[in-house]
Coordinates of C-alpha atoms in Angstrom, one line a residue:
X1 CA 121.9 95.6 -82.8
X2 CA 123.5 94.0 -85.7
X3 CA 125.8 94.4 -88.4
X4 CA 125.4 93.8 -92.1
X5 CA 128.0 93.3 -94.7
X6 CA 127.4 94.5 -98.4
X7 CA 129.9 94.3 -101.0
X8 CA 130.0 96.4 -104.4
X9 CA 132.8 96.1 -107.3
X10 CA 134.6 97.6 -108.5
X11 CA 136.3 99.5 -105.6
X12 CA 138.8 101.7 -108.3
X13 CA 137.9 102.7 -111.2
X14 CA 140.4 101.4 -114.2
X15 CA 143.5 104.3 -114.0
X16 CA 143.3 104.2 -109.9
X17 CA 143.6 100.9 -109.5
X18 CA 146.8 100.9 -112.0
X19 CA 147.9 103.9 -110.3
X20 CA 147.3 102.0 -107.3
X21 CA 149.2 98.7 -108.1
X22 CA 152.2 100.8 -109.8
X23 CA 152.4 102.2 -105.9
X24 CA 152.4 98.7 -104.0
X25 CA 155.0 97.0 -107.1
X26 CA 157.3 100.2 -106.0
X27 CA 157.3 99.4 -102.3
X28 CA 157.0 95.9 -102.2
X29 CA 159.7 94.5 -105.4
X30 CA 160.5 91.2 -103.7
X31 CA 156.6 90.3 -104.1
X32 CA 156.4 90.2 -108.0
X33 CA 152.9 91.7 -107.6
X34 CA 150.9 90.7 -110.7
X35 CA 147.6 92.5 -110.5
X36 CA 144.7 92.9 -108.0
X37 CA 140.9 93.0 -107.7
X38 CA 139.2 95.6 -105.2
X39 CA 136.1 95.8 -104.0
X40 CA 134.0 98.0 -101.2
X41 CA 132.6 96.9 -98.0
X42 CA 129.6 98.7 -96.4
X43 CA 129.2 97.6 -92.8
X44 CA 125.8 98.6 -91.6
X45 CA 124.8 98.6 -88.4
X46 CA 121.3 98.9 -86.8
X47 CA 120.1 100.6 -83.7
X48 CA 119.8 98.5 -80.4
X49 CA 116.9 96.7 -80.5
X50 CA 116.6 95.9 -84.0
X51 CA 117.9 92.7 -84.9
X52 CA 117.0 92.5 -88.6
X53 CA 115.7 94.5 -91.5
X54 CA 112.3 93.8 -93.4
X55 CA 112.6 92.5 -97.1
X56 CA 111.5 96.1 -98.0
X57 CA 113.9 97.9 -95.7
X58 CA 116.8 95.7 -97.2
X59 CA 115.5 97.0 -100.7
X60 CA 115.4 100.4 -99.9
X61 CA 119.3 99.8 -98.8
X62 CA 120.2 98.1 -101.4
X63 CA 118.5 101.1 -104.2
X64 CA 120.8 103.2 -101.5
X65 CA 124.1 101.2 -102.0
X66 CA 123.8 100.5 -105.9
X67 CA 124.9 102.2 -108.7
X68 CA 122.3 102.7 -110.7
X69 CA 121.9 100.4 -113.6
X70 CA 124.7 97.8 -111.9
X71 CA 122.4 95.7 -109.3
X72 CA 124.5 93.2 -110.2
X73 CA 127.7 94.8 -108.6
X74 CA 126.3 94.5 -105.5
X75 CA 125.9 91.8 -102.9
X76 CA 126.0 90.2 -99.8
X77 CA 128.9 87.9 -100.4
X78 CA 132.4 89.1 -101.4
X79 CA 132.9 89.2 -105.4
X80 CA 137.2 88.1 -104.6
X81 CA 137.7 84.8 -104.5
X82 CA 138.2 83.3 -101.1
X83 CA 140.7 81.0 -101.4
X84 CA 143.3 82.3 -99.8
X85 CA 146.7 80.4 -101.9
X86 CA 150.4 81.2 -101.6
X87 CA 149.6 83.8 -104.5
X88 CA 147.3 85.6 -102.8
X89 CA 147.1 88.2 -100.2
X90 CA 143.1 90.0 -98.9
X91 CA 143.8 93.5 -97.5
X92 CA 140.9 95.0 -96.1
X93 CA 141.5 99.1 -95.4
X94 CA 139.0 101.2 -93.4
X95 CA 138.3 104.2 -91.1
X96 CA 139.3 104.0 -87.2
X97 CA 136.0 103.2 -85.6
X98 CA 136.5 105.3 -82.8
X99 CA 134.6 108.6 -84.5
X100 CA 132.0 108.4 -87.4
X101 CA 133.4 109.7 -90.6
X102 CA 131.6 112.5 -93.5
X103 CA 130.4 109.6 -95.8
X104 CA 128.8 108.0 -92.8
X105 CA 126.7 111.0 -91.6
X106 CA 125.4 111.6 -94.8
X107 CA 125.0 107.8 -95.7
X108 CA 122.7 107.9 -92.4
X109 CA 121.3 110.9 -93.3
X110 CA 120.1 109.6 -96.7
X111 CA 118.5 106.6 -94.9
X112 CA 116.5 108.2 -92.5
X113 CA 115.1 110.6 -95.3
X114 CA 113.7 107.4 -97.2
X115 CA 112.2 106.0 -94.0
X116 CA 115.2 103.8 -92.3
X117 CA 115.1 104.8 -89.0
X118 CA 116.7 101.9 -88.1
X119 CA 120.5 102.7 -89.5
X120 CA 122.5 103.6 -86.7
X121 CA 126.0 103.9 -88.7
X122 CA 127.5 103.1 -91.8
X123 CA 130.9 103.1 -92.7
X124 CA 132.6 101.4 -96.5
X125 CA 136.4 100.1 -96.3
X126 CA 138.3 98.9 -99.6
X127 CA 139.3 94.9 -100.0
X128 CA 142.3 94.5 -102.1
X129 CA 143.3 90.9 -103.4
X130 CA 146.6 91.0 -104.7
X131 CA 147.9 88.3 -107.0
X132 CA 151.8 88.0 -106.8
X133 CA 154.1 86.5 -109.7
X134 CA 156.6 84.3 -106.7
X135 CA 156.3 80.9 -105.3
X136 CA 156.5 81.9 -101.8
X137 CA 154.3 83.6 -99.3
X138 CA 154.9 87.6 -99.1
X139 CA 156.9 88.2 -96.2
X140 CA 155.0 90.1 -92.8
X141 CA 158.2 93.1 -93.5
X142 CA 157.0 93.5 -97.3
X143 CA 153.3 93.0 -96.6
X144 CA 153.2 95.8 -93.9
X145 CA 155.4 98.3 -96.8
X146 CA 151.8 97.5 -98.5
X147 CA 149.4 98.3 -96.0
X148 CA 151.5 101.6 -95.7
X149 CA 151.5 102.5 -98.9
X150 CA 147.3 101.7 -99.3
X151 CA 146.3 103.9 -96.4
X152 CA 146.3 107.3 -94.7
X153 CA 147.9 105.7 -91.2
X154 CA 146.1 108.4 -89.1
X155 CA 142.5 108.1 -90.4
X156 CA 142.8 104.7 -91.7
X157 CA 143.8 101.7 -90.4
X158 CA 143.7 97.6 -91.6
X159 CA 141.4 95.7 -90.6
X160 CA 142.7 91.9 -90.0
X161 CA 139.0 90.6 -89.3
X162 CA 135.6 91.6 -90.7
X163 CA 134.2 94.4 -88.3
X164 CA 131.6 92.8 -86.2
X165 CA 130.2 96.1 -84.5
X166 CA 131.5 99.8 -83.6
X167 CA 131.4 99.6 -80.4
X168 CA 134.6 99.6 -78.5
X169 CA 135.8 98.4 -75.2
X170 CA 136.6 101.6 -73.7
X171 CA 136.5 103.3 -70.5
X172 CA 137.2 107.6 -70.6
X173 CA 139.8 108.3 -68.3
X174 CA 138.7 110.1 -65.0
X175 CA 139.4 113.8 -64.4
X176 CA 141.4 114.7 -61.8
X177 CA 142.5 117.8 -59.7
X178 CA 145.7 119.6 -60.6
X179 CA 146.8 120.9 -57.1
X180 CA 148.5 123.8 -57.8
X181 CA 147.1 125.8 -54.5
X182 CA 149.3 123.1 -52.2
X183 CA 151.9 122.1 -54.7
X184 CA 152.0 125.2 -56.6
X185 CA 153.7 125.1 -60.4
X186 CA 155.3 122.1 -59.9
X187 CA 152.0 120.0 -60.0
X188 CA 151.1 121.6 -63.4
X189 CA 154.6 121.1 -64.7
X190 CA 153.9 116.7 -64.3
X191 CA 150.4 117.5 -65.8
X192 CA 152.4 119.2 -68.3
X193 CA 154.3 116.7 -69.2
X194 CA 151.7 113.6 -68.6
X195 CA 149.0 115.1 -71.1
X196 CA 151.7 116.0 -73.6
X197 CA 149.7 119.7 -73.4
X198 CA 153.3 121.5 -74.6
X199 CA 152.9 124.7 -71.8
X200 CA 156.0 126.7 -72.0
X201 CA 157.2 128.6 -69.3
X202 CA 155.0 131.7 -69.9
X203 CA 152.4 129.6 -70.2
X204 CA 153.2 127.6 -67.2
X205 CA 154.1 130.8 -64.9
X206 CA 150.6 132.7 -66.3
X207 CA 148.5 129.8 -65.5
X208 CA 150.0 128.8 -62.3
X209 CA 149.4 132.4 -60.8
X210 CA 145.5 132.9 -62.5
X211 CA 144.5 130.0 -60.6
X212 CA 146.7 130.5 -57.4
X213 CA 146.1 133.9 -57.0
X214 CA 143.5 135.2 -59.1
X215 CA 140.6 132.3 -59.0
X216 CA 141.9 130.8 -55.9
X217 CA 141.4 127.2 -56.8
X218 CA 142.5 124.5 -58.8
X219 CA 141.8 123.6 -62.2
X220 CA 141.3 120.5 -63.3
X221 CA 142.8 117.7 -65.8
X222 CA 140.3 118.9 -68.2
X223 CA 140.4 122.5 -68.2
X224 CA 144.2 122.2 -68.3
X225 CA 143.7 119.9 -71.5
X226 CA 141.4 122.6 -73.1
X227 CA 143.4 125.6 -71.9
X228 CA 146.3 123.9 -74.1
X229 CA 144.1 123.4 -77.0
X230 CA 142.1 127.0 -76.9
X231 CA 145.5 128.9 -76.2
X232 CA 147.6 127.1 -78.7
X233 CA 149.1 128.9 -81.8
X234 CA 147.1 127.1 -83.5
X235 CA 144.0 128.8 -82.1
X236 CA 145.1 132.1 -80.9
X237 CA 148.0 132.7 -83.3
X238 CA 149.7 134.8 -80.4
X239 CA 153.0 135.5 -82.4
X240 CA 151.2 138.0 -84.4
X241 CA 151.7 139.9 -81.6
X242 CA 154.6 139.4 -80.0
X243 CA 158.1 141.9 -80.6
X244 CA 159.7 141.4 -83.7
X245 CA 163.5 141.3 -83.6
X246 CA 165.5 141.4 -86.9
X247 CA 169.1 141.1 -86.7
X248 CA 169.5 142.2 -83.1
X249 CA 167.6 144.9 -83.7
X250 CA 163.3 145.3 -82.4
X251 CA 161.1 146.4 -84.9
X252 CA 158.6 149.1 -83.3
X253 CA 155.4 147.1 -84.6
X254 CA 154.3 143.5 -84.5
X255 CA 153.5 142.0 -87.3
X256 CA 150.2 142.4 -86.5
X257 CA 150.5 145.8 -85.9
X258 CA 152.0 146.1 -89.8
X259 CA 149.0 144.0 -90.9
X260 CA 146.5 146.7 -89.5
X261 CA 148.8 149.6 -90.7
X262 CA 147.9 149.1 -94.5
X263 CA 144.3 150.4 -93.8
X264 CA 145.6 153.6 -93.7
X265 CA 146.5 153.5 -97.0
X266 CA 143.9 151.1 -98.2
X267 CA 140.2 151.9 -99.2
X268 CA 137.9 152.4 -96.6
X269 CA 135.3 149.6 -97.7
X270 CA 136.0 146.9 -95.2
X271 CA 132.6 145.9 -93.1
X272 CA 134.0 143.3 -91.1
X273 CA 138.4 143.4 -90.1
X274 CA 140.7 141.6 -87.7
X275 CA 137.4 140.6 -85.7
X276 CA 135.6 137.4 -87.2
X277 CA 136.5 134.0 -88.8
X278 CA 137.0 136.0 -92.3
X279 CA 137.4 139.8 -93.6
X280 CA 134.2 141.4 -95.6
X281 CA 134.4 144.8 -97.9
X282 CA 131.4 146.6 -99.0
X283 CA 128.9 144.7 -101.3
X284 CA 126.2 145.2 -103.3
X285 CA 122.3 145.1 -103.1
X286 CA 120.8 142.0 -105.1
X287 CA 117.7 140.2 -105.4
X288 CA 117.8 137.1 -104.0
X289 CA 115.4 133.9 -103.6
X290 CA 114.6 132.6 -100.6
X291 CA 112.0 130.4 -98.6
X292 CA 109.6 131.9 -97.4
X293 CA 110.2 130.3 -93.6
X294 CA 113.7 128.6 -93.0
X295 CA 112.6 126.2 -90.2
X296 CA 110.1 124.3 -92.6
X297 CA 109.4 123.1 -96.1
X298 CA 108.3 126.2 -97.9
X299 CA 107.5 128.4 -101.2
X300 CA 110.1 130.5 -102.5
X301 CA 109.7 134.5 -102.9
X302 CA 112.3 137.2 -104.0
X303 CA 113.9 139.8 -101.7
X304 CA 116.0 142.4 -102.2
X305 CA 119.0 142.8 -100.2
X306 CA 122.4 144.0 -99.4
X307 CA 125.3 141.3 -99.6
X308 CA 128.6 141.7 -98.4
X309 CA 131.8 140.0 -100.2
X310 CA 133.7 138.1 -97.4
X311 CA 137.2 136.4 -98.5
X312 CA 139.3 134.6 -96.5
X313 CA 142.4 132.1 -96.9
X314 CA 144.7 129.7 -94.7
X315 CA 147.5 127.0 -95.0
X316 CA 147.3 123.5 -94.0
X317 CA 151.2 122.5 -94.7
X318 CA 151.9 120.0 -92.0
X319 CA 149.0 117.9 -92.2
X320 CA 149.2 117.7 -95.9
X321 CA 152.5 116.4 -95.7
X322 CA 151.6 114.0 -93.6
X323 CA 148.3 112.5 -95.7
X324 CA 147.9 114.7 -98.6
X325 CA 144.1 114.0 -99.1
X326 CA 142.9 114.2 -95.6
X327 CA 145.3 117.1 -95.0
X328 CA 144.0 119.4 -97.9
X329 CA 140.2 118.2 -97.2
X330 CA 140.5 119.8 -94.2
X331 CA 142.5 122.6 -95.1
X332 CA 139.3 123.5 -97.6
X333 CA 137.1 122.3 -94.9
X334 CA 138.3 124.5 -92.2
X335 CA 138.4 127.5 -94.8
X336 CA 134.7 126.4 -95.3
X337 CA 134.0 126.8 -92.1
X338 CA 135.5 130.4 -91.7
X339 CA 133.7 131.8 -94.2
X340 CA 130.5 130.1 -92.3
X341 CA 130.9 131.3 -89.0
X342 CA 131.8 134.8 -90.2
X343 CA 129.2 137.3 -88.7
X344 CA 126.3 135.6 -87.7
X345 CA 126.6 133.2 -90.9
X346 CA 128.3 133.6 -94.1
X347 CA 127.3 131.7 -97.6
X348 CA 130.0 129.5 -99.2
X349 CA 131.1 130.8 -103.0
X350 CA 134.2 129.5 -104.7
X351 CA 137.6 128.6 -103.6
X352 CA 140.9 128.3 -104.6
X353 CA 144.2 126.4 -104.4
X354 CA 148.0 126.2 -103.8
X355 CA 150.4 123.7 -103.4
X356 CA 154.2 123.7 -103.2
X357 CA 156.5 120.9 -102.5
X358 CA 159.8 119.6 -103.4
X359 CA 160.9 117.7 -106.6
X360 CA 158.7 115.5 -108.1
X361 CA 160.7 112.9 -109.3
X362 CA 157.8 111.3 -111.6
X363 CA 159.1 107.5 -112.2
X364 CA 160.3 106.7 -115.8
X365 CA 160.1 110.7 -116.3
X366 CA 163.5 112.3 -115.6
X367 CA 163.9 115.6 -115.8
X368 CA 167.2 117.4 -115.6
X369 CA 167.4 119.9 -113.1
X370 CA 165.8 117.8 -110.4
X371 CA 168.0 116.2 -107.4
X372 CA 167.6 112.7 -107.1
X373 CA 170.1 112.5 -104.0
X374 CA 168.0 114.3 -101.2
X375 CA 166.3 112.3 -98.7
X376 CA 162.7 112.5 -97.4
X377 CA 161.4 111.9 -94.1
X378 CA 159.6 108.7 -93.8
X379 CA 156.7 110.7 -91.9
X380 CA 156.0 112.7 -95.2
X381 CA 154.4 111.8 -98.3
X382 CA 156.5 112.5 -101.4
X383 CA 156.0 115.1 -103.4
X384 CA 154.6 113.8 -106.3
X385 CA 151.9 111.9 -103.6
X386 CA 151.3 115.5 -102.4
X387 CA 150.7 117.1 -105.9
X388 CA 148.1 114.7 -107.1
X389 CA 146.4 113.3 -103.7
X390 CA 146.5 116.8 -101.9
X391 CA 144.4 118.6 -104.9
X392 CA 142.0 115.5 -105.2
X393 CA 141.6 115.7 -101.6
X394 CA 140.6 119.6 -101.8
X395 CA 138.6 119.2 -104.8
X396 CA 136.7 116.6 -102.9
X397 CA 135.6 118.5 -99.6
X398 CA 135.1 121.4 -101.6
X399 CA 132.3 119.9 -104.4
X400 CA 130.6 117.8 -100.9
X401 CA 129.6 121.5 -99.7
X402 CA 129.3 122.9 -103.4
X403 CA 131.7 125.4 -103.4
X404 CA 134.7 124.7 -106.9
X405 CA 137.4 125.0 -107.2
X406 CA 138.2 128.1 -109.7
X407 CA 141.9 128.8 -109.8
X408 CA 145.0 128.3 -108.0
X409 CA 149.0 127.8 -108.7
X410 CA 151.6 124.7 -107.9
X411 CA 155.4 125.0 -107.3
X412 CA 157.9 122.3 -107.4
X413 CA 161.2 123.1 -107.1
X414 CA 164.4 121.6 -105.1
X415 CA 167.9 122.1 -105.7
X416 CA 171.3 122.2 -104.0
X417 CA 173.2 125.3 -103.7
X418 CA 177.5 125.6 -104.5
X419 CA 178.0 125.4 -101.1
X420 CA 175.6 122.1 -100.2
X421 CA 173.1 123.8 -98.9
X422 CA 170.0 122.0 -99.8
X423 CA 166.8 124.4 -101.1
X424 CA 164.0 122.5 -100.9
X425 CA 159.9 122.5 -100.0
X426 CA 160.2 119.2 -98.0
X427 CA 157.4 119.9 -96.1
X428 CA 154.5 121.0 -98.2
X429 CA 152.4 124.2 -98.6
X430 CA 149.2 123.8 -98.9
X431 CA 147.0 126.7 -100.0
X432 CA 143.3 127.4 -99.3
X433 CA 141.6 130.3 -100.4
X434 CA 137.7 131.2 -100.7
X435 CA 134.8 134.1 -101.0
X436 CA 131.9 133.9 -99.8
X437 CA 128.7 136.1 -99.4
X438 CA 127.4 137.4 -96.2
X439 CA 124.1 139.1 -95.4
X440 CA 124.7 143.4 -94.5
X441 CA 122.3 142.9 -91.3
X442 CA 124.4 139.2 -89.9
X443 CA 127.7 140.8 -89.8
X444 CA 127.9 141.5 -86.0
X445 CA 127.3 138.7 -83.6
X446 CA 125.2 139.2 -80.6
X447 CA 127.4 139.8 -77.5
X448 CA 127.3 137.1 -74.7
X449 CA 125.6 137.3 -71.7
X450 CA 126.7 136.3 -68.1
X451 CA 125.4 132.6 -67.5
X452 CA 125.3 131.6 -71.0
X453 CA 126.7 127.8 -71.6
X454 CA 129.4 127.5 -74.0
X455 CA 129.3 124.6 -76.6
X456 CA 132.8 123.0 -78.0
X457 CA 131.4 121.8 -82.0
X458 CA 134.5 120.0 -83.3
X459 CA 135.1 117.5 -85.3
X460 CA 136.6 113.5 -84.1
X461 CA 138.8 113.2 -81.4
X462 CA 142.2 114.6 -83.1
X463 CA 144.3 116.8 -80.5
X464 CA 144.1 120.4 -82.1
X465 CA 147.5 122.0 -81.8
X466 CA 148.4 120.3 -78.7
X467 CA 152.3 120.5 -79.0
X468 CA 152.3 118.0 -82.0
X469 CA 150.4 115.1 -80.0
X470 CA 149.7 112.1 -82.1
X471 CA 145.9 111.8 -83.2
X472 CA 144.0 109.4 -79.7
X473 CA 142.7 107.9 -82.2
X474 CA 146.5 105.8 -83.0
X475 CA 146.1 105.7 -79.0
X476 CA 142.5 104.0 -79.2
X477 CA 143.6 101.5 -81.2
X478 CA 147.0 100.7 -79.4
X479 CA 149.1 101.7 -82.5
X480 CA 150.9 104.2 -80.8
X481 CA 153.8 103.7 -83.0
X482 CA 156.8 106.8 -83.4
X483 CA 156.1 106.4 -86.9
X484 CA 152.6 107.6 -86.2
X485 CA 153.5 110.6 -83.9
X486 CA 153.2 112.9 -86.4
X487 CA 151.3 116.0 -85.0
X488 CA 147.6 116.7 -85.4
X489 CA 146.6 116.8 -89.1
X490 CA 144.3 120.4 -87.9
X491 CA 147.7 122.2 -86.4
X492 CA 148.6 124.7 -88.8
X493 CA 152.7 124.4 -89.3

């Protein structure tokens, strides 16, 4: 196994990297930062038992790594100058090793289709050299106001050495038996509590009698951990449901119940409703062109058949706040992946987009009517950060599964009312809307039978609506800071 360092310049192109460097000056004023170079850093690494590439396997990386027409831009030696002088700072930004990211599964992907087998994982980080204006070194307070301000702080983190592999000194905590038959709720209140799983006392009375009375056994660390996460709001969205009291008074329906009540006075085209990932009305028949066989290369031969409109749309607020890219990527991404697992497989069209957040206090761009005397949390990105990054970051995921971006809306507004009260989207709204296609004879989904194994797909090792918990991965990496507990960037808020 061994790891391989290539470097490529420029990291930014031109109006990044000034938008970049306009950020860090704005955080870190005591520096006098002048200007900066960036660069990339692939770190590949090969499977075990392969200790170096062939002069034609490193070529084949290299076409792989280059953009085309600049083979000069890359290399195995970094392009910033390593001298290291009282000017000078290297920051070196990358993904938490602990899970594999998007850009490396296809970058593997890619390899093994041109023949290298050997690639076990790639992952690219940005180097920045900044050049201050002072005669001093940058102080560790200001430096770290950098670092913050260059990366997403729950997907990213700095890397203070080159990488030298992925692997990491680990060991999986053992699972353990909650004894609730001896010890009864008490024993899943500390587990509770220990595994931050956020059980309130319905959930803790329910639980404790299903498997005191009902299964007659104890469940384990495990099971409690993925009872949390499978229950959750999040997953369940067991509100919908619940009574509805306005003003003292109970409303005979849930809100769920209303949602279901406008059929009745809706057309009756719906094919698929309040049962799958995504809604589907009545569609049309069209010819379509397909392979021949789907499980191997193949010609192509028209059909005609019946497809089925499916829409369906979420929010991703929270998370957005939090790291507006990452946050709206997979706000689109999870959208994506509704309108996937609708039925027994949907086909991704278009999307579209929202945003709201607060004032966007643009800097050297005052605008009247904006309040310039609210504070933020330091947990949030500002709004301005939100309005650009979070629309980039949906953009992004969408085009990597080739589904645009067609329309969509942004709000900004903030203001303080006569009597102080302070009107304001401080946390974001982040909007995600999509159609999609779905074949008429894959909108049921074969029922389950007794004995069949169920398979948890998810993504990285984020807690999924587990009462806020901070991503593992800060806790992988020993960077369990409070500044970092800010709730998983999947919980819808």
């Amino acid at each position: 196994m061994t790891m391989l360092r290539f470097y490529r310049i420029p990291a930014l192109r031109e109006s990044a990297q000034h938008n970049k460097l306009n950020e860090i000056q704005a955080v870190a004023e005591e520096a006098k930062i002048a200007s900066m170079e960036t660069e990339f850093c692939y770190y590949v690494e090969t499977r075990k038992g392969c200790e170096e590439l062939s002069v034609e396997e490193l070529n084949k990386l290299r076409w792989i790594l280059t953009v085309p027409f600049h083979e000069d831009n890359l290399s195995r030696e970094s392009f910033l100058n390593k001298q290291q002088r009282d000017k000078t700072v290297l920051i070196e930004i990358g993904p938490r090793l602990n899970f594999s990211t998007a850009f490396c599964t296809n970058a593997v992907s890619i390899c093994q289709s041109v023949g290298l087998y050997q690639i076990e994982r790639i992952e690219v980080s940005i180097r920045y050299l900044i050049y201050t204006a002072s005669q001093s070194h940058i102080s560790k307070q200001c430096e770290n106001a950098i670092v913050n301000a260059l990366h997403d702080r729950m997907t990213q983190m700095r890397y203070e050495e080159p990488v030298e592999s992925f692997a990491l000194d680990i060991e999986p905590e053992p699972y353990y038996e909650v004894d609730i038959l001896r010890e009864g709720r008490g024993a899943l209140e500390r587990t509770n509590q220990s595994l931050g799983l956020a059980l309130d006392e319905w959930d803790l009375d329910y639980y404790t009698d299903m498997f005191k009375n009902r299964l007659k056994r104890n469940p384990t660390s495990v099971e409690c951990f993925d009872l949390a996460q499978s229950n959750s709001e999040h997953s369940r969205h067991w509100f919908f449901r619940g009574k509805l009291v306005i003003d003292g008074q109970q409303i005979d329906k849930t809100l769920f119940e209303m949602v279901v009540n406008t059929q009745k006075a809706s057309n009756h085209n719906n094919v698929i409703k309040f049962s799958d990932n995504s809604s589907a009305i009545e569609g049309f028949k069209t010819n379509l062109f397909v392979p021949s066989t789907s499980f191997e290369s193949s010609s192509f031969k028209e059909i005609q058949k019946t497809r089925h409109i499916i829409f369906t749309a979420e929010t991703h607020n929270f998370p957005t706040g939090v790291a507006p890219f990452s946050g709206a990527t997979t706000g689109t991404g999870g959208r994506i992946r509704d309108v996937q697992g609708t039925g027994r497989g949907g086909h991704v069209i278009a999307g579209t987009a929202g945003y709201s957040f607060g004032n966007l206090l643009i800097p050297g761009y005052i605008l009247p009517w904006e309040d310039r005397s609210g504070d933020y949390p330091n947990n949030l990105a500002s709004p301005v950060k939100v309005a650009i990054e979070a629309s980039n970051g949906a953009s992004d995921y969408g085009n990597k599964f080739g589904e645009p971006v067609l329309a969509g809306f942004s709000r900004s507004f903030g203001m303080r009312l006569a009597n102080g009260e302070r009107r304001e989207w401080i946390k974001p709204i982040m909007f995600s809307g999509g159609i999609g296609s779905i074949d008429s004879d894959q909108i049921n989904k074969h029922p389950a039978d007794k004995g069949m194994e169920v398979v948890k797909v998810g993504g990285p090792v984020y807690r999924i609506g587990v009462g806020g918990g901070a991503a593992s991965s800060i806790q992988v990496h020993g960077d369990n800071k409070e500044e970092l507990d800010f709730g998983d960037r999947k919980s819808v808020v």
